[in-house]
PDB file of C-alpha atoms in Angstrom:
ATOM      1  CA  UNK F   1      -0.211   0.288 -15.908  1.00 58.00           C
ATOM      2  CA  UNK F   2      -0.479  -3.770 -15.411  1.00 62.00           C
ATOM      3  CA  UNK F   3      -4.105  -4.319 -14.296  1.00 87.00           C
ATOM      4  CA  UNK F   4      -5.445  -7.832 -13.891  1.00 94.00           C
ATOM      5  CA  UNK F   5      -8.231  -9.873 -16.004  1.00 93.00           C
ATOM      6  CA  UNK F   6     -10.058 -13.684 -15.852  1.00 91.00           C
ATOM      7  CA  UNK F   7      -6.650 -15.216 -16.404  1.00 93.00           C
ATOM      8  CA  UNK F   8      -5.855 -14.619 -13.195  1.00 95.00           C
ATOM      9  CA  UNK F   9      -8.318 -17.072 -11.867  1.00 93.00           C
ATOM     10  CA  UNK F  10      -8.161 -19.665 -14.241  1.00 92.00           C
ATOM     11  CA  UNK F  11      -4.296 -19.385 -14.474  1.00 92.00           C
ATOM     12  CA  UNK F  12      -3.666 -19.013 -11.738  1.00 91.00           C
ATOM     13  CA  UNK F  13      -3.022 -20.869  -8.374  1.00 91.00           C
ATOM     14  CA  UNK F  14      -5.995 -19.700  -5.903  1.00 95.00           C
ATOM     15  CA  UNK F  15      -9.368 -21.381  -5.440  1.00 92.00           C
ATOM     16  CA  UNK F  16     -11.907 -19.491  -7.176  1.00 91.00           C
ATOM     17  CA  UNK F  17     -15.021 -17.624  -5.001  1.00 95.00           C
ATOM     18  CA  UNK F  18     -12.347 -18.086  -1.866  1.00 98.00           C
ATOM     19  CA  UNK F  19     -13.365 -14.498  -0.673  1.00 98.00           C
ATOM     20  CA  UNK F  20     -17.142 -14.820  -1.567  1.00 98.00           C
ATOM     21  CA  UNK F  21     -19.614 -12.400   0.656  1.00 98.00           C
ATOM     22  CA  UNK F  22     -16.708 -11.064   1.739  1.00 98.00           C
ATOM     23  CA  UNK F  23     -15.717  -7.011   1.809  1.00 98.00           C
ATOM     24  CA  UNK F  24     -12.618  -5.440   1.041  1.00 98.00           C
ATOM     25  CA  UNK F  25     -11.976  -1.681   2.169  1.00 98.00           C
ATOM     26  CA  UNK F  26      -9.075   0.379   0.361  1.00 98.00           C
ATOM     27  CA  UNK F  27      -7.411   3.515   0.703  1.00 98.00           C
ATOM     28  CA  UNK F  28      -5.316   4.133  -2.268  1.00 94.00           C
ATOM     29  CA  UNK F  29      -7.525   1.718  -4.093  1.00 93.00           C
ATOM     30  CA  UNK F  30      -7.074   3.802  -7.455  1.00 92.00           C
ATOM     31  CA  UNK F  31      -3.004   4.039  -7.230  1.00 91.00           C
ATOM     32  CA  UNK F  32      -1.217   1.343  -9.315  1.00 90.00           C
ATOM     33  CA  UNK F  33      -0.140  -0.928  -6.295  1.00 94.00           C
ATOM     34  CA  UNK F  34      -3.612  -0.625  -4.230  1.00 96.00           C
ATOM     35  CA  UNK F  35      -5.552  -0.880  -7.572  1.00 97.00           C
ATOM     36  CA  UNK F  36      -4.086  -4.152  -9.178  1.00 97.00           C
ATOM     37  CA  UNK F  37      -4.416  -5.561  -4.652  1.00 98.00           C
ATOM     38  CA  UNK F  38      -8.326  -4.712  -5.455  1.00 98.00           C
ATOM     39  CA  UNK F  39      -8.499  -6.252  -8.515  1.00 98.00           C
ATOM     40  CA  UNK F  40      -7.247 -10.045  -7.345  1.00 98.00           C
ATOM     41  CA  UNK F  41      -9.897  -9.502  -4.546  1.00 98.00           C
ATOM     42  CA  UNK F  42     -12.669  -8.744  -6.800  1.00 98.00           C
ATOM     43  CA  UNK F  43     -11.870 -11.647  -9.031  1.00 98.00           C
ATOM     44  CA  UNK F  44     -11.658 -14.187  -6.405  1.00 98.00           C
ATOM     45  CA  UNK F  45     -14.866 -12.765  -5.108  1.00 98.00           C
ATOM     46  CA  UNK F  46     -14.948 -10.322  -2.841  1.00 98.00           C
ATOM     47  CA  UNK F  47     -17.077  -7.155  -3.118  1.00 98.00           C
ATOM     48  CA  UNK F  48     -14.784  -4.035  -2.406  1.00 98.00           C
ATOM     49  CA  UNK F  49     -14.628  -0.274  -1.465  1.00 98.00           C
ATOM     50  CA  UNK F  50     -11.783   2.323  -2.987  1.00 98.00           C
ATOM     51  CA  UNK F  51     -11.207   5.656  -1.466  1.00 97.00           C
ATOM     52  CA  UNK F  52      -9.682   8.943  -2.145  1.00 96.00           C
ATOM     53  CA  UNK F  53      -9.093  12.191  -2.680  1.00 95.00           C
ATOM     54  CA  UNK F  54      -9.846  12.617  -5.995  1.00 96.00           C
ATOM     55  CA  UNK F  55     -13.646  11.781  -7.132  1.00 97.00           C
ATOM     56  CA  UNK F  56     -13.633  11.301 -10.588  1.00 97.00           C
ATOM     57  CA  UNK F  57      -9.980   8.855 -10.635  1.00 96.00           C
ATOM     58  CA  UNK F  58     -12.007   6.728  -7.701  1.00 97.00           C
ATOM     59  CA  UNK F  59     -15.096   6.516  -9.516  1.00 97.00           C
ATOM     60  CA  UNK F  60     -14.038   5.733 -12.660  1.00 97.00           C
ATOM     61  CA  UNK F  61     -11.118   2.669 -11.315  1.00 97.00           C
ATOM     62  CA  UNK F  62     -14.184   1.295  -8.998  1.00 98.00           C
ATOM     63  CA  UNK F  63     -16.289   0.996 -12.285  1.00 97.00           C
ATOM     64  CA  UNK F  64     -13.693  -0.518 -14.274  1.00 97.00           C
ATOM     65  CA  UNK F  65     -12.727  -3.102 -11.167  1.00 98.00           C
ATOM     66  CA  UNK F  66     -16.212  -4.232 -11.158  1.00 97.00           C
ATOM     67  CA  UNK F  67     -16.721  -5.236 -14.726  1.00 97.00           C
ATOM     68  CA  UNK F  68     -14.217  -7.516 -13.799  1.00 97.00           C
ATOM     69  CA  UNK F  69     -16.165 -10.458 -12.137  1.00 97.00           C
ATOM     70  CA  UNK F  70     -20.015 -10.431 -13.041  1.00 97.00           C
ATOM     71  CA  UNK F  71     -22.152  -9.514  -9.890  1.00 97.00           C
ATOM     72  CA  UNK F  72     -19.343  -7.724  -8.504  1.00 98.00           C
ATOM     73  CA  UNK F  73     -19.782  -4.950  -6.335  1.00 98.00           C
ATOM     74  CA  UNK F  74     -17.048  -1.855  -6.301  1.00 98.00           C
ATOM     75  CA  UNK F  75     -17.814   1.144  -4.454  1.00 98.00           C
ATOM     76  CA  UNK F  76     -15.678   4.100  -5.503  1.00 98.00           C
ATOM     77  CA  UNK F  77     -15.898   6.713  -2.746  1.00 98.00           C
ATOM     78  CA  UNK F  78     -13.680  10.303  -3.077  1.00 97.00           C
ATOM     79  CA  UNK F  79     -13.274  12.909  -1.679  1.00 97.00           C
ATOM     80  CA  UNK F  80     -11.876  11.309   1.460  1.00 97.00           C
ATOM     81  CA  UNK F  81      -9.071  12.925   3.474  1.00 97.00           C
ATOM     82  CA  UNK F  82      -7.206  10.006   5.042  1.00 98.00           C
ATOM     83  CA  UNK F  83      -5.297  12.702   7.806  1.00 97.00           C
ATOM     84  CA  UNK F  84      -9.006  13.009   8.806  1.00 98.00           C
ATOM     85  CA  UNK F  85      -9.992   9.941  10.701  1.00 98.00           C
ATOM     86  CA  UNK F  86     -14.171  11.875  10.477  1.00 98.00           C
ATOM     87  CA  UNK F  87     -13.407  11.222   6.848  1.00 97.00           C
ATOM     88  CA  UNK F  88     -12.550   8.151   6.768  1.00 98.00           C
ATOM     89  CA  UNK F  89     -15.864   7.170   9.046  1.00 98.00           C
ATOM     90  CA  UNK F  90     -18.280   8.294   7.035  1.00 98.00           C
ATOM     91  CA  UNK F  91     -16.575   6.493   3.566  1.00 98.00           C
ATOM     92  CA  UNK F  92     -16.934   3.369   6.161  1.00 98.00           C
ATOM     93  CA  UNK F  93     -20.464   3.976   7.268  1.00 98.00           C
ATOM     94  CA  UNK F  94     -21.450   4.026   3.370  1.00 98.00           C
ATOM     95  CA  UNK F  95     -19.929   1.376   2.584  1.00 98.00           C
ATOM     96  CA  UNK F  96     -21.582  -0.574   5.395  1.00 98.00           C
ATOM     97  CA  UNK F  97     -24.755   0.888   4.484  1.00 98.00           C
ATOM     98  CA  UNK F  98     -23.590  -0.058   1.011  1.00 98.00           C
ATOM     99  CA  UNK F  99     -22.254  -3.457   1.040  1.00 98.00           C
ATOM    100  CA  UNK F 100     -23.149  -5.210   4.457  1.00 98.00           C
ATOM    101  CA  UNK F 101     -19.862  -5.747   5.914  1.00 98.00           C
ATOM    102  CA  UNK F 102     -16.176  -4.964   6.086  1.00 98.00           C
ATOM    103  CA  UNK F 103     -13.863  -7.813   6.474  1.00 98.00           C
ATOM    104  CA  UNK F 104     -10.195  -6.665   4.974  1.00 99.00           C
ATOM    105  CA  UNK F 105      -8.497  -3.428   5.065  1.00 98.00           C
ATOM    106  CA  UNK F 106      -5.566  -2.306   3.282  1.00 98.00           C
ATOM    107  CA  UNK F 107      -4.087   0.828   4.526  1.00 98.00           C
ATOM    108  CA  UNK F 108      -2.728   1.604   0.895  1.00 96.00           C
ATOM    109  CA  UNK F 109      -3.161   6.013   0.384  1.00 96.00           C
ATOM    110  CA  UNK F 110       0.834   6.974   0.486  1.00 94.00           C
ATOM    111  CA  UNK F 111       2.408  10.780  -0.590  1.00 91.00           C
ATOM    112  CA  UNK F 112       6.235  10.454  -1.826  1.00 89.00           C
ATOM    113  CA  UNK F 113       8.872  12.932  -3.360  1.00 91.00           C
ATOM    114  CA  UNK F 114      12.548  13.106  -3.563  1.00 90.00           C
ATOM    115  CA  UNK F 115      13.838  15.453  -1.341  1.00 92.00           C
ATOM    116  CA  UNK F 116      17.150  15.952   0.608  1.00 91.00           C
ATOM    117  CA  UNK F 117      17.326  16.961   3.901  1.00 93.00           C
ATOM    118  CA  UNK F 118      18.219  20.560   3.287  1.00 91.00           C
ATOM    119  CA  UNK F 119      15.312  21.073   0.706  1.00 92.00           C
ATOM    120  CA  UNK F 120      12.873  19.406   2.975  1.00 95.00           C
ATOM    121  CA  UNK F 121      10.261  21.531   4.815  1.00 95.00           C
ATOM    122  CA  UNK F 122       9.115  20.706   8.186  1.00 96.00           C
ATOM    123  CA  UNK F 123       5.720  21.163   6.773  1.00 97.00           C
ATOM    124  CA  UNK F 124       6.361  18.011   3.632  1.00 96.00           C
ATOM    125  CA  UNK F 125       7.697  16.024   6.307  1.00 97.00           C
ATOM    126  CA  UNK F 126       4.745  16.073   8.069  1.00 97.00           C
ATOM    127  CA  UNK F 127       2.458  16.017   5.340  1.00 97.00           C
ATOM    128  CA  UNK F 128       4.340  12.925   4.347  1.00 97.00           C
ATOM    129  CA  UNK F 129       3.809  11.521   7.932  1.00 98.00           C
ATOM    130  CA  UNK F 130       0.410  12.734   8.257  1.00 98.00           C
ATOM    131  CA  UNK F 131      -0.564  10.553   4.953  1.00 97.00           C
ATOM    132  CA  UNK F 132       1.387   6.961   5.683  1.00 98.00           C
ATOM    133  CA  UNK F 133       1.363   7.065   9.248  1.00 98.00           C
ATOM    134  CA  UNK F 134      -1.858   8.996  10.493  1.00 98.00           C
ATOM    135  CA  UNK F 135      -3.519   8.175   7.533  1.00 98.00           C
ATOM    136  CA  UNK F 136      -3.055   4.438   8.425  1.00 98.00           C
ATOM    137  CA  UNK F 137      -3.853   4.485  11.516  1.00 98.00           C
ATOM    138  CA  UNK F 138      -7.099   6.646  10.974  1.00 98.00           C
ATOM    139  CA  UNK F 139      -7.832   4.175   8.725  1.00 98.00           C
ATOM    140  CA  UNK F 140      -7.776   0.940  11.232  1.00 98.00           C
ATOM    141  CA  UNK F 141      -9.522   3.210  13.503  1.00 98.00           C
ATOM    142  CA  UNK F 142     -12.349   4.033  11.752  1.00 98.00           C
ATOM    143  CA  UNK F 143     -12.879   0.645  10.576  1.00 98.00           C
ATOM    144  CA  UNK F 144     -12.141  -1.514  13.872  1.00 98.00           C
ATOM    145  CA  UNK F 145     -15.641  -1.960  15.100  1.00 98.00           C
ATOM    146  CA  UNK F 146     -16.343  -3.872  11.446  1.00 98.00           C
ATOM    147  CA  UNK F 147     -12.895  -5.717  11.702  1.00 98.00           C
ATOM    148  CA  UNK F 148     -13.906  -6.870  15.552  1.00 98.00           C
ATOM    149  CA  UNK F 149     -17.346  -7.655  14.864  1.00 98.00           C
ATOM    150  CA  UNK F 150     -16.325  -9.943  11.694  1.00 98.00           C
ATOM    151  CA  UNK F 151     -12.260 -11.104  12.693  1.00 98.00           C
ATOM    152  CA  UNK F 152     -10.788  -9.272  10.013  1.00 98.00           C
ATOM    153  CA  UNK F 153      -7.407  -8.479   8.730  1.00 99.00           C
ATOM    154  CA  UNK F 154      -5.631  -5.563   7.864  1.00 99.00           C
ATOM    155  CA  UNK F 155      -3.151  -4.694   5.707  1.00 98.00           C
ATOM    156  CA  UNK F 156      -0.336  -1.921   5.943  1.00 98.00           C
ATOM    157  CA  UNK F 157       1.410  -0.755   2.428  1.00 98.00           C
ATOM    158  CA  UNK F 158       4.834   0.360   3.864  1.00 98.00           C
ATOM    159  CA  UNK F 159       8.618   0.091   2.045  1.00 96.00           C
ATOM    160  CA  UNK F 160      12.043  -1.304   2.863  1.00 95.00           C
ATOM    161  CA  UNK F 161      13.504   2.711   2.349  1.00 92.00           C
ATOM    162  CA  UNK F 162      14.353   2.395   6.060  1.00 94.00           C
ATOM    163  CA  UNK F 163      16.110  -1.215   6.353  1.00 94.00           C
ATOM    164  CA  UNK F 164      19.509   1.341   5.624  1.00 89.00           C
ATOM    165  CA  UNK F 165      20.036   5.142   5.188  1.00 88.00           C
ATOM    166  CA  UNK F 166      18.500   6.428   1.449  1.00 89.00           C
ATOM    167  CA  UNK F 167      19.408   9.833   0.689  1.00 89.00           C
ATOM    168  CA  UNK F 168      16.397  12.094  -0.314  1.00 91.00           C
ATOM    169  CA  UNK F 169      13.775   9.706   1.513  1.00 93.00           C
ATOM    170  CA  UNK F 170      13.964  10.818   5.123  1.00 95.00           C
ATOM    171  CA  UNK F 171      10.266  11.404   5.325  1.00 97.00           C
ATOM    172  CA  UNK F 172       8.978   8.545   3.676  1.00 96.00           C
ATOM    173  CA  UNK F 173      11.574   5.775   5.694  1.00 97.00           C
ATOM    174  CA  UNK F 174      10.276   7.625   8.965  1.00 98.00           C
ATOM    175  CA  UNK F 175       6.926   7.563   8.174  1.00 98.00           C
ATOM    176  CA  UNK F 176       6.640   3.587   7.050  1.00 98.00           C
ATOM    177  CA  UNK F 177       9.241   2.802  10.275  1.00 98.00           C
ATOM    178  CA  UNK F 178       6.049   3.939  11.860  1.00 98.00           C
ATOM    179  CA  UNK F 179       3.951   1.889  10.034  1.00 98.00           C
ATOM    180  CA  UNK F 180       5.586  -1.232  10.611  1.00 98.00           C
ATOM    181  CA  UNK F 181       5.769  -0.537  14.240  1.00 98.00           C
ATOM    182  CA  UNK F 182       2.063   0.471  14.422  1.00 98.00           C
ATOM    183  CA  UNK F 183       1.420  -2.820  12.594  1.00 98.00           C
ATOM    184  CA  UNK F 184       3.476  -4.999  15.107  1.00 98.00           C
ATOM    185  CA  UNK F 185       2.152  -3.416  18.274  1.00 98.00           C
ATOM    186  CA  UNK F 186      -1.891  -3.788  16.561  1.00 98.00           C
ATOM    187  CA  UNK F 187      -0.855  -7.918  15.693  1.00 98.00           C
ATOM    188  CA  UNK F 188      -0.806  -8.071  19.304  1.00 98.00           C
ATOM    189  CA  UNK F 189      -3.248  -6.454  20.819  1.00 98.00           C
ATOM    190  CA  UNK F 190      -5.945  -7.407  18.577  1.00 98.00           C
ATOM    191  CA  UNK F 191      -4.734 -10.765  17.698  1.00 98.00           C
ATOM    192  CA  UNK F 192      -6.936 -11.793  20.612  1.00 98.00           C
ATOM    193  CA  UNK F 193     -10.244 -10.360  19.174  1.00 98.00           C
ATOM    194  CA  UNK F 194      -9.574 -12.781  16.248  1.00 98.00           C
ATOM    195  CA  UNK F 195      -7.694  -9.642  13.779  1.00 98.00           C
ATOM    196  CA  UNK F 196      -4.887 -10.574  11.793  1.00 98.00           C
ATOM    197  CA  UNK F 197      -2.392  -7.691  10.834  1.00 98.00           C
ATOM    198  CA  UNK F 198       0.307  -7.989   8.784  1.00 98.00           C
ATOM    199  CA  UNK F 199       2.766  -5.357   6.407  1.00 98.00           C
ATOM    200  CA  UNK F 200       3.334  -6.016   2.732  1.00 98.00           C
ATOM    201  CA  UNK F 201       6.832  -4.170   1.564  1.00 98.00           C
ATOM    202  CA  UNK F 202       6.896  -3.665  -1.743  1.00 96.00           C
ATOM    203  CA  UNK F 203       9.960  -2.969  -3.828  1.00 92.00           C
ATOM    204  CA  UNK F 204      11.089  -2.229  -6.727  1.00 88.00           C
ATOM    205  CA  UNK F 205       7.740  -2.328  -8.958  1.00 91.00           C
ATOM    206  CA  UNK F 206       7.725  -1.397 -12.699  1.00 87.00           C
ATOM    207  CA  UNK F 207       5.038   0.272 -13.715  1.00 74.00           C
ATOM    208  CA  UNK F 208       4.419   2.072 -11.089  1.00 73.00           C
ATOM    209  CA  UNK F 209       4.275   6.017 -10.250  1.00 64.00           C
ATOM    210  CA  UNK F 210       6.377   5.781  -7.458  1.00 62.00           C
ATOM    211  CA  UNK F 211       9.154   3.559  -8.993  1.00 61.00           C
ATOM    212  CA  UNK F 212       9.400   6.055 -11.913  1.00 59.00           C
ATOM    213  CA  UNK F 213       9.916   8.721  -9.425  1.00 57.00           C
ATOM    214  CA  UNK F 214      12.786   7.084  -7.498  1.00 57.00           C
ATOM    215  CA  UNK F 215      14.929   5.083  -9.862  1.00 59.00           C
ATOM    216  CA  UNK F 216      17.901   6.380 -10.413  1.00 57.00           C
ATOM    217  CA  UNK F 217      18.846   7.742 -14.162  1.00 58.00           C
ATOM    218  CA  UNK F 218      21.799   6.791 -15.406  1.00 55.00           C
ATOM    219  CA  UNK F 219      22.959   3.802 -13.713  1.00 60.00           C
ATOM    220  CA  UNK F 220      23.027   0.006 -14.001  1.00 64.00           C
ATOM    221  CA  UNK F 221      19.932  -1.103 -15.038  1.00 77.00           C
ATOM    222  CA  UNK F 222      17.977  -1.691 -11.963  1.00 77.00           C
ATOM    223  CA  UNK F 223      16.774  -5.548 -12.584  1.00 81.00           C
ATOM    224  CA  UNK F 224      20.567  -6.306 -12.765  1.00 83.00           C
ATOM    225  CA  UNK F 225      20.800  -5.566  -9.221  1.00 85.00           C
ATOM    226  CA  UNK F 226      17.665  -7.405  -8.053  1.00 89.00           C
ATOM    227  CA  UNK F 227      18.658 -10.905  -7.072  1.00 90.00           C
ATOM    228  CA  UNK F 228      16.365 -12.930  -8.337  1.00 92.00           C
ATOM    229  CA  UNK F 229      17.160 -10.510 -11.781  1.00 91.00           C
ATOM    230  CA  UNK F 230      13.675  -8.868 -12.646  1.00 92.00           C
ATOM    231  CA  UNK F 231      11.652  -6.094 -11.688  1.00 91.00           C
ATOM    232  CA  UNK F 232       8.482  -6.603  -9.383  1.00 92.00           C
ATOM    233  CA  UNK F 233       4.693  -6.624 -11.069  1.00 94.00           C
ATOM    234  CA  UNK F 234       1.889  -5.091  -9.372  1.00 95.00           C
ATOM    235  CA  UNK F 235       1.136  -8.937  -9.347  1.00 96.00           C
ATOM    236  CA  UNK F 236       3.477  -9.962  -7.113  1.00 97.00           C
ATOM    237  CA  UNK F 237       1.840  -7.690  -4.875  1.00 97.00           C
ATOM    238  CA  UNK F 238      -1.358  -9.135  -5.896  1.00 97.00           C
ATOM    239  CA  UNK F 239      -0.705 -12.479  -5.129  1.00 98.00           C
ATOM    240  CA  UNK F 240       0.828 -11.905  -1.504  1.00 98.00           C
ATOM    241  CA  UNK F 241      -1.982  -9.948  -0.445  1.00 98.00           C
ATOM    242  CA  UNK F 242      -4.226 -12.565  -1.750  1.00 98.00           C
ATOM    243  CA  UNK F 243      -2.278 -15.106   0.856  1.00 98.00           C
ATOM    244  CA  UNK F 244      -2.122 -12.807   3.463  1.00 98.00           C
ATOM    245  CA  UNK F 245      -5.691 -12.303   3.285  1.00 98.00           C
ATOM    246  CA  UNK F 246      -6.577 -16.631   2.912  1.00 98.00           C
ATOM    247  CA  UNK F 247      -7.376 -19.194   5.105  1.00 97.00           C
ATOM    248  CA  UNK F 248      -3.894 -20.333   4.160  1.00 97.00           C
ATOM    249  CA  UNK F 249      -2.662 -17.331   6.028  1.00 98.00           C
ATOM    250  CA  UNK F 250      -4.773 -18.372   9.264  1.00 98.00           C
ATOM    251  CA  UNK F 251      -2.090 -18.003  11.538  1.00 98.00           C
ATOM    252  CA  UNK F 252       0.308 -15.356   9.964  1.00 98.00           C
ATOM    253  CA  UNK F 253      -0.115 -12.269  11.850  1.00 98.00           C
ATOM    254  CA  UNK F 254       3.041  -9.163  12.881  1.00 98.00           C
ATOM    255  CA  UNK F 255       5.285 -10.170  10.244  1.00 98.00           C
ATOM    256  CA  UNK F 256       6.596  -8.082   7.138  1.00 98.00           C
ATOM    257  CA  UNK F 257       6.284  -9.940   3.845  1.00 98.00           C
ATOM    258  CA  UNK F 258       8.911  -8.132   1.509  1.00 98.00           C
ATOM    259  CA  UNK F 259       8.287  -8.580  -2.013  1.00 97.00           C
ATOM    260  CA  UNK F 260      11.008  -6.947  -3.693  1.00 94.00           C
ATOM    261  CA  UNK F 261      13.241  -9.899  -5.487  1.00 94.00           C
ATOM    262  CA  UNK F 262      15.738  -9.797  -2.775  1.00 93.00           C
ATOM    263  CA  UNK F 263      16.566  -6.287  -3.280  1.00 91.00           C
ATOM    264  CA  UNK F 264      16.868  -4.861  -0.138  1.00 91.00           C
ATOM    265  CA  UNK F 265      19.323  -7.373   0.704  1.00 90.00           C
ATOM    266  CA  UNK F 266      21.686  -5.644  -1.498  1.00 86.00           C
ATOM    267  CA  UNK F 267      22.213  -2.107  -0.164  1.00 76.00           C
ATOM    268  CA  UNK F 268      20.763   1.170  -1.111  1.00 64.00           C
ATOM    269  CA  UNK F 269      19.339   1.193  -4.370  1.00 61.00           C
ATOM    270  CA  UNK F 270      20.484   4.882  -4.820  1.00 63.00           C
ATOM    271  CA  UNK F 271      23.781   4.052  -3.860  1.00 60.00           C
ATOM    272  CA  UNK F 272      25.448   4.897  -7.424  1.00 63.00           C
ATOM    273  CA  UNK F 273      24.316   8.487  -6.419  1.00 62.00           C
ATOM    274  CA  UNK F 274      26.225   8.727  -3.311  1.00 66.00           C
ATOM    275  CA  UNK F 275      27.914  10.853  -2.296  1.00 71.00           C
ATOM    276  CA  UNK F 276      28.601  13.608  -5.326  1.00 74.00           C
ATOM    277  CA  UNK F 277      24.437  14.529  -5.704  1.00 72.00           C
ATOM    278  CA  UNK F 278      24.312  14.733  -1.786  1.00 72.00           C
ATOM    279  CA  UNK F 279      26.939  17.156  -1.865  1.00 78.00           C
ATOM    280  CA  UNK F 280      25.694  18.796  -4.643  1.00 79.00           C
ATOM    281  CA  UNK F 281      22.271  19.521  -2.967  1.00 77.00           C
ATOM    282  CA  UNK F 282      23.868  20.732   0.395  1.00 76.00           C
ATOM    283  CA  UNK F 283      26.090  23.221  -1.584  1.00 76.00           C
ATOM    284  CA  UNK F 284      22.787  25.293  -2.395  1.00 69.00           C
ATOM    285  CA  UNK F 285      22.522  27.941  -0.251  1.00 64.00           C
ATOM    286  CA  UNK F 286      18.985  27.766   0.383  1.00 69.00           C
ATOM    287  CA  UNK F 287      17.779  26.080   3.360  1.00 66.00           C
ATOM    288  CA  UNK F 288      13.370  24.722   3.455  1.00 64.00           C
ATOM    289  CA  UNK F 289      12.198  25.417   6.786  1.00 66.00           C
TER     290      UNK F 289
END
């Protein structure tokens, strides 16, 4: 996994200490994506929480994260459910208690599988709904009196799965259409009480758990078909979230910043598969309910 270090300060393009006192609360904070979004923050100065579900993996990445910047602060705090929004409340009233203040929150904690529609339970679809969609908007909800009381921003990790049809991602493309349509609607109802909300898309990104899942064996390699003729870095993800999250981003609120090289522009990335392993899967007999 690509984590960050100094370098990306002093090679970098941001001003250093340009998130000093502030507070950055994560769910997901220990996956690759969420993790590497943390680590920028930290080293540009903010102080940050991580949650999750499993203690030890969010203990041990908030540790690491803050030996990052000296004087850092990194709460790691597991065991939290994101379907439960009572979960989420008391990770946020610790980490208030904790660290003063929340100021950002990424909405990161996402559950993904391949799957085709005839293999698909009702109950995975709506665990896979319950984590991106409820899960974000517990999130926001739990933490909205700390966003309102310091004109925060938020966040939302969604996909581009459901810019066109993908085969055996139903669930996830309905769940971050939700997302991005939760985002929109929040951008403008609490863009008056001084919140910012905005969606980062992420695409294709090596490295990552979820990219090794989906990509396609077999086929073209997959930077060939990315316009721009690479595959994404956690850091790409860094640095937009690091803009979305700046001054510089002061009055950037309801959009979707898509960092994915183009990509989506393209077509289905799965494409190569269609339509012989659709049919394939649909030929089994056996039908998930």
């Amino acid at each position: 996994m690509t984590t960050l270090d100094k370098s990306f300060v002093t090679n970098g393009v941001w001003k250093e200490d340009i998130f000093k006192g502030k507070v950055v609360f994560v769910t997901g904070g220990a996956g690759t994506i969420c993790r590497v979004q943390v680590e920028a923050m930290v080293l540009l100065g903010a102080d940050a929480v991580i949650v999750g579900r499993n203690v030890d993996k969010t203990i041990k990445a908030a540790k690491e994260i803050e030996e990052l910047r000296p004087g850092a602060k990194v709460l790691g705090v597991g065991n939290v459910d994101v379907r439960d929004v009572q979960s989420i409340a008391k990770a946020v009233q610790e980490s208030v208690e904790k660290l003063g203040r929340i100021d950002f929150v990424i909405a990161g904690a996402a559950g993904n599988f391949l799957s085709d529609f005839n293999h698909l339970s009702s109950n995975a679809f709506k665990s896979v709904v319950s984590i991106d969609l409820l899960g974000s908007f517990n999130t926001i909800k739990a933490c909205f009196d700390q966003l309102r009381k310091n004109k925060g921003a938020i966040i939302f990790i969604s996909a581009t799965l459901h810019y066109y049809g993908v085969p055996f991602q139903s669930h996830v493309g309905a769940a971050k259409a939700g997302v991005d349509a939760l985002s929109n609607a929040l951008a403008v109802e609490l863009g008056p009480l001084g919140i910012r909300v905005n969606v980062i898309a992420p695409g294709a990104i090596d490295g990552t758990e979820g990219f090794s899942r989906l990509a396609p064996p077999g086929t073209t390699p997959m930077h060939e078909k990315v316009p721009v003729q690479r595959l994404g870095q956690t850091k790409d993800i860094a640095e937009a979230t690091v803009y979305l999250f700046s001054p510089a981003a002061s009055y950037v609120t309801g959009t979707i910043q898509v960092v994915d090289g183009g990509l989506w522009h393209v077509g289905n990335f799965m494409g190569s598969l269609y339509p012989s392993v659709v049919k394939q899967q649909n030929e089994d007999p056996e039908v998930k309910l």
